[in-house]
Amino acid sequence: MVDILAAPQQAKADTSLRTLAAISVAHWVSHFHLFVLPMLFPFLKEQLGVGYIELGFALTVFGVVSGLTQAPIGYLADHIGARKVLLIGLTVGGLALIMLGLHLSYVSLIVCAVLLGLANSVYHPCDYAILSTHMDEARMGRAFSVHTFAGFLGGAVAPAIMAALVATVGGLGALIVAGAVGPVVALALIIVRIPDASSADRKEDGADAPKQSVIAPAIIMLTFFFMLLGLSNAGISNFGVVALMSGYGVTFSAANIALTAFLGASAAGVLAGGYLADRTTRHGQVAAACFAINAVIITIIATINLPSAVLTAAMGLAGFLGGVIAPSRDMLVRNAAPAGAAGRAFGIVSTGFNFSGILSPLLFGWIMDQNMPHWVFGASVAFMVMTVLLALVTDRKPQSRSESSVKDLTHS
């Protein structure tokens, strides 16, 4: 009898594990593809005869397209199914790079950037919709953390992979091989039969869930929350090395070691944050606490010339705490999303990251042009403080709604 009862549970666990692995691989591809063009900038500059401004414009096009299409893609995923949209995104992103490798020109580069931006917009809405629908509720935070870690890993290994490809098959071959990863993974996801997720999958008492507007105050606040998270991290990630060198007299190698500690610890923090997210419902308070400590750490870095070892340790701790936030961040969005609208919710809030990606280079670049390297960290602290306040607000809103719902049921 025990074996009979345990069999369905084991089958469900195996299916969940296979789904998590497949979706995490897709997220790995998304972050890997993010770094393909930047890693090939020296090759593209030489072959196309353009400057870095023209190459940077391609990345701007990518960011704008991804930002504008993320929310509509979320609606599409909820309507026709997240699986179809995810498979299309993997294929389109891969074919864009293959096309560029087969016909290299500046026009092709811009077209590739447009298609890559469109492909990039599918991952968060589709991945989170599938995970939210098919993962065990008790392990949802850990599922989100593994998914996020896979993305971190894709970006981390991209430079080494692209360097190896350029050395073996050349720049054009590197584009083609990197692009082929997308359709290959899409085919693998079809073979393992990843489940679908759409508004039809979420029902209440056997009936279709009532349609609710996803443009709710909580979702709007979470979009700003994501934007502030992106802004608070972008300055350190993208301008931390030059700020430390020009403002604090830190050597190039020491600054890079400190940044490596920050980024590496962030990945470790994501996995730890998954376990924490599964053991609490106060996800906003977790995010607020971690970022409050981060604000103190970054303030110390901004105001005191620390020895290299202490600087590396401080940056590592800040990165770890920043990573811990990620699963709780995702749980906040999932809890705020109406039934059957996870794709739309994650699509909308993820535009906050896109906005920060557009704004942060301008803001922190201007700070460095004004010869104010200390304010790279100072501005990051300001965004962290705003993030703390907004996290506390977003944590209260869902709770107050749930409490009012309980009261209504009690009185009815």
Coordinates of N, CA and C in Angstrom, one line a residue, residues 23 33 53 74 225 228 241 267 304-305 321-322 343 360 383:
I23 N 14.0 24.1 -17.8 CA 13.8 25.6 -17.8 C 15.1 26.3 -17.4
H33 N 23.6 34.1 -24.4 CA 23.4 34.9 -25.6 C 23.5 36.4 -25.4
I53 N 31.0 53.3 -30.5 CA 29.7 53.9 -30.4 C 28.6 53.2 -31.2
G74 N 4.6 38.5 -22.2 CA 3.9 37.9 -21.0 C 2.5 37.6 -21.3
F225 N 10.4 48.3 -8.0 CA 11.4 47.6 -7.2 C 12.4 46.9 -8.0
L228 N 14.9 49.6 -9.3 CA 15.8 50.0 -8.3 C 16.9 49.0 -8.0
V241 N 35.0 48.8 -11.0 CA 36.5 48.7 -11.2 C 37.1 50.0 -11.5
A267 N 26.2 34.7 -7.0 CA 25.7 33.4 -7.5 C 25.5 32.5 -6.3
I304 N 35.6 54.9 3.0 CA 36.8 54.6 3.6 C 37.7 53.8 2.6
N305 N 39.0 54.2 2.5 CA 39.9 53.4 1.7 C 40.3 52.1 2.4
L321 N 24.7 38.9 -0.2 CA 23.4 39.4 0.3 C 22.5 39.8 -0.9
G322 N 23.2 40.4 -1.9 CA 22.4 40.8 -3.1 C 21.8 39.6 -3.8
G343 N 2.8 34.8 -16.3 CA 3.5 35.3 -17.5 C 3.5 36.8 -17.6
S360 N 21.1 53.1 -16.3 CA 22.3 53.0 -15.5 C 23.6 53.4 -16.3
F383 N 20.0 54.1 -4.1 CA 19.1 53.2 -4.7 C 18.7 52.1 -3.8

